[in-house]
Coordinates of C-alpha atoms and ligand atoms in Angstrom, one line a residue:
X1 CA 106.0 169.2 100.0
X2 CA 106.8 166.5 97.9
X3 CA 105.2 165.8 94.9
X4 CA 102.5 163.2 94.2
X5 CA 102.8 160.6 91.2
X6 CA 100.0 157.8 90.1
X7 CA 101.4 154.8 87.7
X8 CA 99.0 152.7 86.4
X9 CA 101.1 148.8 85.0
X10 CA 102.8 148.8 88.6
X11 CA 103.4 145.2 87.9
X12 CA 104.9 145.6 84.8
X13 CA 108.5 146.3 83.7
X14 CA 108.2 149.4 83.2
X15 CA 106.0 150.6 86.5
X16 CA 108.7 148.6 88.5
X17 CA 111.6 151.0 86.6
X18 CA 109.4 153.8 86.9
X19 CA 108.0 153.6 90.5
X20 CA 112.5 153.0 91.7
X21 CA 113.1 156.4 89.8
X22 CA 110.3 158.6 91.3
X23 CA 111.1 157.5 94.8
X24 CA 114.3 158.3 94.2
X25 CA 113.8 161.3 93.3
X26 CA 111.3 161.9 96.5
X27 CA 107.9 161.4 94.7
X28 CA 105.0 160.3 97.0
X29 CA 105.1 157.2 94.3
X30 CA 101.0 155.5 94.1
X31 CA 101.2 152.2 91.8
X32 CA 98.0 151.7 90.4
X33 CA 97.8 147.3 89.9
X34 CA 94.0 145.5 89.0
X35 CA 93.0 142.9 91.3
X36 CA 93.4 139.3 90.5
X37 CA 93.8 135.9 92.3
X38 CA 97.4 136.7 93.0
X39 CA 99.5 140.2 93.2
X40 CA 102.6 139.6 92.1
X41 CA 104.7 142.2 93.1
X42 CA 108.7 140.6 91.8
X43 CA 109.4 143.0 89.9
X44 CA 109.0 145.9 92.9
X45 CA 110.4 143.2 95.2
X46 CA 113.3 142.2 92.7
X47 CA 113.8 146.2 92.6
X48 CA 113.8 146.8 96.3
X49 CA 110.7 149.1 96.5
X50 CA 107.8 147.0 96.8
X51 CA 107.2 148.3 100.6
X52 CA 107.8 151.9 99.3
X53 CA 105.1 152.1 96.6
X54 CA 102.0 153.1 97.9
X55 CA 99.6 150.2 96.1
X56 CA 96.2 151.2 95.0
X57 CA 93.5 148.9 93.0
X58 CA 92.3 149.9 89.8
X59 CA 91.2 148.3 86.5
X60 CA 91.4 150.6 83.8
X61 CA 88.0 149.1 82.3
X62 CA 85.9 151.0 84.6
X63 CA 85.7 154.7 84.5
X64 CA 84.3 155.2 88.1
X65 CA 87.4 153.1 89.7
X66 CA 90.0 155.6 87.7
X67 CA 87.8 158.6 88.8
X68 CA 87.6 157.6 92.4
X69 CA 91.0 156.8 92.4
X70 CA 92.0 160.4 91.4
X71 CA 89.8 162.2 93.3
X72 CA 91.5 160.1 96.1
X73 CA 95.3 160.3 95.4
X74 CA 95.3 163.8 93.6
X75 CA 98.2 163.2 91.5
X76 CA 100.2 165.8 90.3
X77 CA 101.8 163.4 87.7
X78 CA 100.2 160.5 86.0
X79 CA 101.9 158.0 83.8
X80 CA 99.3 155.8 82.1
X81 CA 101.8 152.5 81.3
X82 CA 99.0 149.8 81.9
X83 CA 97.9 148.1 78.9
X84 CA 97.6 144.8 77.1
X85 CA 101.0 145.2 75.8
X86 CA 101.8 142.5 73.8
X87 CA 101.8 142.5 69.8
X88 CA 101.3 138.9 69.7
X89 CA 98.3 138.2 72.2
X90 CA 96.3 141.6 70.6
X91 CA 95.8 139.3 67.1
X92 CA 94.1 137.1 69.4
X93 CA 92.6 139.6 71.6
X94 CA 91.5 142.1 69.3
X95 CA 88.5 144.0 71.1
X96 CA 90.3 143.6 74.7
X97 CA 93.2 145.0 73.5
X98 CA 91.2 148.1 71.9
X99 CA 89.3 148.9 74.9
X100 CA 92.2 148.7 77.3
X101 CA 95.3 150.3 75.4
X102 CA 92.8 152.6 72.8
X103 CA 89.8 153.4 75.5
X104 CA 91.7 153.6 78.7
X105 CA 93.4 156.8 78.0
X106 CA 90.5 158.7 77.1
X107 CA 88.9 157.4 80.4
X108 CA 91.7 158.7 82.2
X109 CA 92.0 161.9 80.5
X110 CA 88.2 162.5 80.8
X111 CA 88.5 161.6 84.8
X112 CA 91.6 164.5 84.8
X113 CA 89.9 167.3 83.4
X114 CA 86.7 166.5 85.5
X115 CA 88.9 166.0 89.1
X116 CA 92.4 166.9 88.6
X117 CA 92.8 169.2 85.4
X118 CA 96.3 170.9 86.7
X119 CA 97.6 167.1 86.6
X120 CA 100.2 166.3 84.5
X121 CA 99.9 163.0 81.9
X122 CA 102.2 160.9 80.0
X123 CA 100.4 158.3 77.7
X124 CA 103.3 155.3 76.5
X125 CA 102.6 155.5 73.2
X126 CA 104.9 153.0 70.7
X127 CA 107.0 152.5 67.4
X128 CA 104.5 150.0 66.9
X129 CA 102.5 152.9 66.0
X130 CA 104.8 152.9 62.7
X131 CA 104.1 149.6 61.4
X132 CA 104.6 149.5 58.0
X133 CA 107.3 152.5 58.2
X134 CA 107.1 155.5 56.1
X135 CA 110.6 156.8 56.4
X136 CA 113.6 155.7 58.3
X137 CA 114.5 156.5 60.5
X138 CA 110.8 157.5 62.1
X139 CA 110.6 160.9 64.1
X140 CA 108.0 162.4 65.8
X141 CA 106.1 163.6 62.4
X142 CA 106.6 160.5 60.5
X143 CA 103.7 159.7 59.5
X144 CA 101.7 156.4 61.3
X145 CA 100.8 152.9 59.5
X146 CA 100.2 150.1 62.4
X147 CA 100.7 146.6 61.5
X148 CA 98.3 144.9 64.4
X149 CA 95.3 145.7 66.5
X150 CA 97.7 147.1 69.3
X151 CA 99.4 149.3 67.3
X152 CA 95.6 150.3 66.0
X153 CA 94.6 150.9 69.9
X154 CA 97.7 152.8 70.6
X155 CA 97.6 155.0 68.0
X156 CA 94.2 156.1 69.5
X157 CA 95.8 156.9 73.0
X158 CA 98.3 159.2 71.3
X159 CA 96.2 161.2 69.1
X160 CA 93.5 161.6 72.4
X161 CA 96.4 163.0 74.9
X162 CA 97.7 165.0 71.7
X163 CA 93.6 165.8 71.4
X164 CA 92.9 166.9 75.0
X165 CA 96.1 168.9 75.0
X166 CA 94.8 171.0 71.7
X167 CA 91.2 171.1 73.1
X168 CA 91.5 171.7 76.9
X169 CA 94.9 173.0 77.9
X170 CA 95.7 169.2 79.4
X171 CA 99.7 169.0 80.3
X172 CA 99.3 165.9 78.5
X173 CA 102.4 164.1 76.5
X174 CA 103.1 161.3 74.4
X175 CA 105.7 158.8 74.2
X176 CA 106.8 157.3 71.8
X177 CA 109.1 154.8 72.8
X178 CA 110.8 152.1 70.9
X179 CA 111.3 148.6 72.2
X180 CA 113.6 148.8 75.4
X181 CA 113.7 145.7 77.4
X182 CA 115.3 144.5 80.8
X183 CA 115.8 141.7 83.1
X184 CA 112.0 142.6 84.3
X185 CA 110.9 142.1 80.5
X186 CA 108.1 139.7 80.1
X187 CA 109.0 136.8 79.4
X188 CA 106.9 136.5 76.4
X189 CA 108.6 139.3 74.3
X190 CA 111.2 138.2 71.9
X191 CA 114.6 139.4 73.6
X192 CA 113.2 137.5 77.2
X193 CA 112.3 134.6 75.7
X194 CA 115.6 134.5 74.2
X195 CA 117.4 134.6 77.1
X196 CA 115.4 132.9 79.4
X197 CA 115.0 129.6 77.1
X198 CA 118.9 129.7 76.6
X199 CA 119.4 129.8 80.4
X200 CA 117.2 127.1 80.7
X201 CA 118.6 125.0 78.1
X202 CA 122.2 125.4 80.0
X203 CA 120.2 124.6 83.0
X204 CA 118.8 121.2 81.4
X205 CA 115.4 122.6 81.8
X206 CA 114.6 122.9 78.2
X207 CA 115.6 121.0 74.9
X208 CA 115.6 123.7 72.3
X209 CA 114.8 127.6 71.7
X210 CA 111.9 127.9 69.2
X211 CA 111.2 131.5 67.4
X212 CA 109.2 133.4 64.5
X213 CA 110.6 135.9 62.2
X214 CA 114.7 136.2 63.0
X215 CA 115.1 139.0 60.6
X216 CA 112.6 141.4 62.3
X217 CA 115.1 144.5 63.1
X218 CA 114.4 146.6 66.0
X219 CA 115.8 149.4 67.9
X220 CA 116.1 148.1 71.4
X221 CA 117.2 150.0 74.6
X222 CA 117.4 149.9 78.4
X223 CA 114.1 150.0 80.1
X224 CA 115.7 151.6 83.1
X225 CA 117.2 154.7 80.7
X226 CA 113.6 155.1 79.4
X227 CA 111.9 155.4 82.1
X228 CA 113.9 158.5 82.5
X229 CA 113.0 159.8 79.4
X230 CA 109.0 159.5 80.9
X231 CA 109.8 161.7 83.9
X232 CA 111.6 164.5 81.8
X233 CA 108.9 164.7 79.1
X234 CA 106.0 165.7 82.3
X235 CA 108.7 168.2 83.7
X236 CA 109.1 170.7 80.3
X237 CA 107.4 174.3 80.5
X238 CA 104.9 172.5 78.2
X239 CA 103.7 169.4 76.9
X240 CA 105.0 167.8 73.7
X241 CA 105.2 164.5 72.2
X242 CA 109.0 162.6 71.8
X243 CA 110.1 159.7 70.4
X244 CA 112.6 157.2 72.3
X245 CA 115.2 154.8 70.6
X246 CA 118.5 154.2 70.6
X247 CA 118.9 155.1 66.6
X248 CA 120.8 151.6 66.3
X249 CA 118.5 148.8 64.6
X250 CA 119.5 145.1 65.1
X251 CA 117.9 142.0 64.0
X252 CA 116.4 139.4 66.2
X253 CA 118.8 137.1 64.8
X254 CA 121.7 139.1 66.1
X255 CA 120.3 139.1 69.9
X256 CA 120.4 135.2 69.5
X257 CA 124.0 135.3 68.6
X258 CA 124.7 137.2 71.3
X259 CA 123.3 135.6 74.1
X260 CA 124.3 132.4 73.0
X261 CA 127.8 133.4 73.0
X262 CA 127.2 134.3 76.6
X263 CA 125.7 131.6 77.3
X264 CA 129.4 129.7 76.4
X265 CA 128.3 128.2 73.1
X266 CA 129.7 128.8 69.7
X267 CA 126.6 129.9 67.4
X268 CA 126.8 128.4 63.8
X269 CA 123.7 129.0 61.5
X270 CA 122.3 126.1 59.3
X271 CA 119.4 126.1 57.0
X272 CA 117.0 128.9 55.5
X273 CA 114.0 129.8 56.0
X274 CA 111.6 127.5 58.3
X275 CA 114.3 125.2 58.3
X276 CA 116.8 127.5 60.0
X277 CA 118.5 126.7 63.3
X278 CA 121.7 128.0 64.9
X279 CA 123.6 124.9 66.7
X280 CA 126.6 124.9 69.0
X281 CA 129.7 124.6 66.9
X282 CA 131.7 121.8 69.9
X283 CA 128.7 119.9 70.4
X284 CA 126.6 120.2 67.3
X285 CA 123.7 121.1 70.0
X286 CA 120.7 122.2 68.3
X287 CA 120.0 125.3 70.5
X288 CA 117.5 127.2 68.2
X289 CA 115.1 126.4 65.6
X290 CA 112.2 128.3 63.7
X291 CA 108.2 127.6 64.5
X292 CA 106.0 129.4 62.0
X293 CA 103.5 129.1 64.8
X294 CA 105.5 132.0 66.2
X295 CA 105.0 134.3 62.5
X296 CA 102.3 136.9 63.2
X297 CA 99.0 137.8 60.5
X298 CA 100.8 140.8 59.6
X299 CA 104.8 141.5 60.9
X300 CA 106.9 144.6 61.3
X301 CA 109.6 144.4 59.8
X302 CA 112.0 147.3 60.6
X303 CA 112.3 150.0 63.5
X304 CA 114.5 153.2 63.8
X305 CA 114.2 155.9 65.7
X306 CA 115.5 159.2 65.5
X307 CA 115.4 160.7 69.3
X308 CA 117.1 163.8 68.4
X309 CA 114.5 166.0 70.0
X310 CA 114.3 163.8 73.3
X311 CA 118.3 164.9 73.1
X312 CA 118.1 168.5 72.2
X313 CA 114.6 169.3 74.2
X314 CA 114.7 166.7 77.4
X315 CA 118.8 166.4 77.5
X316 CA 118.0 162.6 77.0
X317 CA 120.0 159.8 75.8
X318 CA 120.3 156.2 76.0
X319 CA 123.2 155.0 78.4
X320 CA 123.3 151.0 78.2
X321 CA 124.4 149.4 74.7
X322 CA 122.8 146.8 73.1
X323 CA 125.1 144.7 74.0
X324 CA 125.6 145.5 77.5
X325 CA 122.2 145.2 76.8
X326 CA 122.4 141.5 76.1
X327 CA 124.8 140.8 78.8
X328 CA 122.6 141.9 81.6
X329 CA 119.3 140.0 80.3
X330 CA 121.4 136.9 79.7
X331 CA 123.9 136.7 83.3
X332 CA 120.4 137.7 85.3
X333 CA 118.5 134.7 84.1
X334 CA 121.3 132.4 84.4
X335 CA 121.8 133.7 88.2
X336 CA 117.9 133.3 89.0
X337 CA 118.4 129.1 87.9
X338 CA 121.3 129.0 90.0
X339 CA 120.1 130.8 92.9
X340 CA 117.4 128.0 92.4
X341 CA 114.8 130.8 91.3
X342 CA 112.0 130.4 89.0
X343 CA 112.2 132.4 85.8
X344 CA 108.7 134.4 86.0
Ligands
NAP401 P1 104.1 145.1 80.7 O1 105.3 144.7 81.5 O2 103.3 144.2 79.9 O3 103.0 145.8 81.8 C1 101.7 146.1 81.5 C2 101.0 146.5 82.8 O4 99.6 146.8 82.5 C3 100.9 145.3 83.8 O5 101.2 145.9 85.1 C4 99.5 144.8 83.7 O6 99.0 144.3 84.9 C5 98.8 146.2 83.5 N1 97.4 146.0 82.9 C6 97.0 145.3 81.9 N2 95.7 145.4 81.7 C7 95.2 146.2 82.7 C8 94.0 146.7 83.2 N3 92.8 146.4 82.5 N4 93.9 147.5 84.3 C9 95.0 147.8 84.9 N5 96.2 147.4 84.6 C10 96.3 146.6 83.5 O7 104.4 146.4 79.8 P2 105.7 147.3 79.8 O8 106.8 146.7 79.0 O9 106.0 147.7 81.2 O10 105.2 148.6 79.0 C11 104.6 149.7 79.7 C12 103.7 150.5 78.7 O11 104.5 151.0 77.7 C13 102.6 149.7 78.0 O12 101.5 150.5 77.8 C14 103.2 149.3 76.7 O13 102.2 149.0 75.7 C15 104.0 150.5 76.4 N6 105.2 150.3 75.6 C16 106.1 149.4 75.9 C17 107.3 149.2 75.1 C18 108.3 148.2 75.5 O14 109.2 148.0 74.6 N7 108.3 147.7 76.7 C19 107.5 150.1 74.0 C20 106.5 151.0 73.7 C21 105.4 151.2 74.5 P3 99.0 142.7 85.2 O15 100.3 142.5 85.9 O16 97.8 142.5 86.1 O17 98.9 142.0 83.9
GDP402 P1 107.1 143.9 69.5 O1 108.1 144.7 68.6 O2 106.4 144.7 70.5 O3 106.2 143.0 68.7 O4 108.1 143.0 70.4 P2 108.3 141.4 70.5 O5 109.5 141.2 71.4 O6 107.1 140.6 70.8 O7 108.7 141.0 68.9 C1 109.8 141.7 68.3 C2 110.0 141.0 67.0 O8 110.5 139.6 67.2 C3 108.7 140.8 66.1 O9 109.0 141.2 64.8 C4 108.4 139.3 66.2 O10 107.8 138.8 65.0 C5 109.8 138.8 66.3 N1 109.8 137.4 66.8 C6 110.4 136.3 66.3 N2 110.2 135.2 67.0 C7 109.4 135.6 68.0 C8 108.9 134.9 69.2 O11 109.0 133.7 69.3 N3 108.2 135.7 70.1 C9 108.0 137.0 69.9 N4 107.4 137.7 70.9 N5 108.5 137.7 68.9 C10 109.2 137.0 68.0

């Protein structure tokens, strides 16, 4: 009989990548979306599985829905991936973003071990859980100093699912995954707005690229390759927490440079600070510029990880470089605007 899996975030970039890989792999695949005006399903459609996902409703703010839910499905493996996952928006959204990314996996966990305790979890848990890094590169005992009121309300999912392991015998993991990004990426994260704007500015859609902090560093990978990484941790004789990253750090800067060459521009930098822009060499086009409206209360400035347990333990490791990377964010978009597609 084949095996039953429930993914809450079905909308998102990673419950798209996600939902692909357990069908593939002959799961009875549930995607777990919460109700709004509209469902949009592009990135299952854009995948070629949104028929194949069995789609259930449920908002992660209401313990009944996720316990009804349970008792329905009866997962064998649940991947908690919904959340209000972006950095940005949870300075603005403080309280939301603590009861939906901190709250939500307690719910869940407190729904398993009343309905479903044999279930298997996985909680996506974050570098941004690092903040203000301790050592570098950070491993799985590194200690944890978030720099925002998501990193705050993740760092209360992890050490719940690390809790309910310890206290009930849950199979319940953490992940601990660094920044990994895709065509499917939301276009409000840094590497998506990047390339979307610059495809749009080819396309005469858009006069110029405005950012925050360039000389943020992360550690970015393939969405697609962690995903993979999520699957292997819930099938190990027992749970443990892993960290995933690529163990190469770039700065934002560098993505721009990148997908501007891409693009068929010649990058040349100009200026410091809030006066910095990067122009086309031919034209003298002013393709990016800074807007401090874009600096956040409190930044993080560096990420590294060290997934040399995920390699050793799980047999994992990252396949797509960051520039390959780069490439396939950058040719997508442009693609979309000439196959007259909106950029969503
Ligand atoms: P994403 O694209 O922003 O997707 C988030 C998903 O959560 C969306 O499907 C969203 O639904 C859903 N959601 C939000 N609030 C909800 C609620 N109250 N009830 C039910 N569903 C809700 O995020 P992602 O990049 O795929 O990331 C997946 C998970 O990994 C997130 O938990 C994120 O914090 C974490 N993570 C991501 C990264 C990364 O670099 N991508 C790194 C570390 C950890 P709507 O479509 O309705 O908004
Ligand atoms: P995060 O690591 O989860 O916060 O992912 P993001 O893609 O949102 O941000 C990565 C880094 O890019 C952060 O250090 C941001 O401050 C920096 N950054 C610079 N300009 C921008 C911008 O315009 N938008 C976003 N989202 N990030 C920016």
């Amino acid at each position: 009989m084949s095996k039953r899996a429930l993914v809450t975030g079905v909308t998102g970039q990673d419950g798209a990548y996600l939902c692909r890989l357990l069908l593939e792999r002959g799961y009875e695949t549930y995607g777990a979306f919460r109700r709004s005006a509209s469902l949009n399903l592009w990135r299952l459609e854009e995948l070629g599985v949104a028929k194949d996902v069995r789609l259930v409703p449920l908002d992660l703010i209401e313990f009944t829905n996720i316990l009804r839910t349970v008792e329905q499905v009866g997962p064998d493996e649940f991947y908690n991936l919904a959340a209000q996952s972006f950095v940005g928006l949870s300075f603005e959204q403080p309280i939301y973003t603590a009861d939906i990314d901190g709250l939500s996996p307690l719910r869940i966990l407190e729904c398993l071990r009343a309905a479903k305790p044999d279930c298997r979890f996985y909680q996506a848990s974050t570098s941004e859980m690092f903040g203000k890094v301790q050592t570098v590169p950070q491993t799985e005992t590194t200690p944890f100093y978030p720099r925002s009121p998501y990193g705050v309300a993740k760092l209360h999912g992890h050490w719940i699912t690390v809790n309910y392991r310890e206290s009930y015998g849950l199979y319940a993991c953490s992940g601990i995954l660094f920044n990994h990004e895709s065509p499917l990426r939301g276009i409000e994260f840094v590497t998506r707005k990047i390339t979307s704007s610059l495809a749009r500015i080819k396309y005469g859609l858009q006069d110029v690229l405005e950012l925050g902090n360039m000389d943020a560093e992360r550690d970015w990978g393939f969405a697609g390759d962690y995903v993979d990484a999520m699957h292997r941790m819930l099938q190990q004789p027992q749970a443990d927490d892993f960290v995933i990253a690529t163990g190469q750090m770039r700065p934002v800067h560098e993505f721009v440079e990148r997908a501007v060459e891409i693009c068929g521009w010649q990058p040349v930098w100009e200026g410091e600070g809030e006066a910095r822009r990067c122009l086309d060499r031919t034209s003298g086009r002013v393709l990016v510029r800074v807007n401090p409206a874009f600096y956040r209360p409190a930044e993080v400035e560096q990420l590294l990880g060290d997934a040399t347990k995920a390699r050793n333990v799980l047999g994992w490791k990252p396949r797509v470089s960051f520039g390959e990377l780069v490439e396939m964010m950058v040719r997508t978009d442009l693609d979309r605007l000439a196959a007259g597609k909106p950029l969503l």
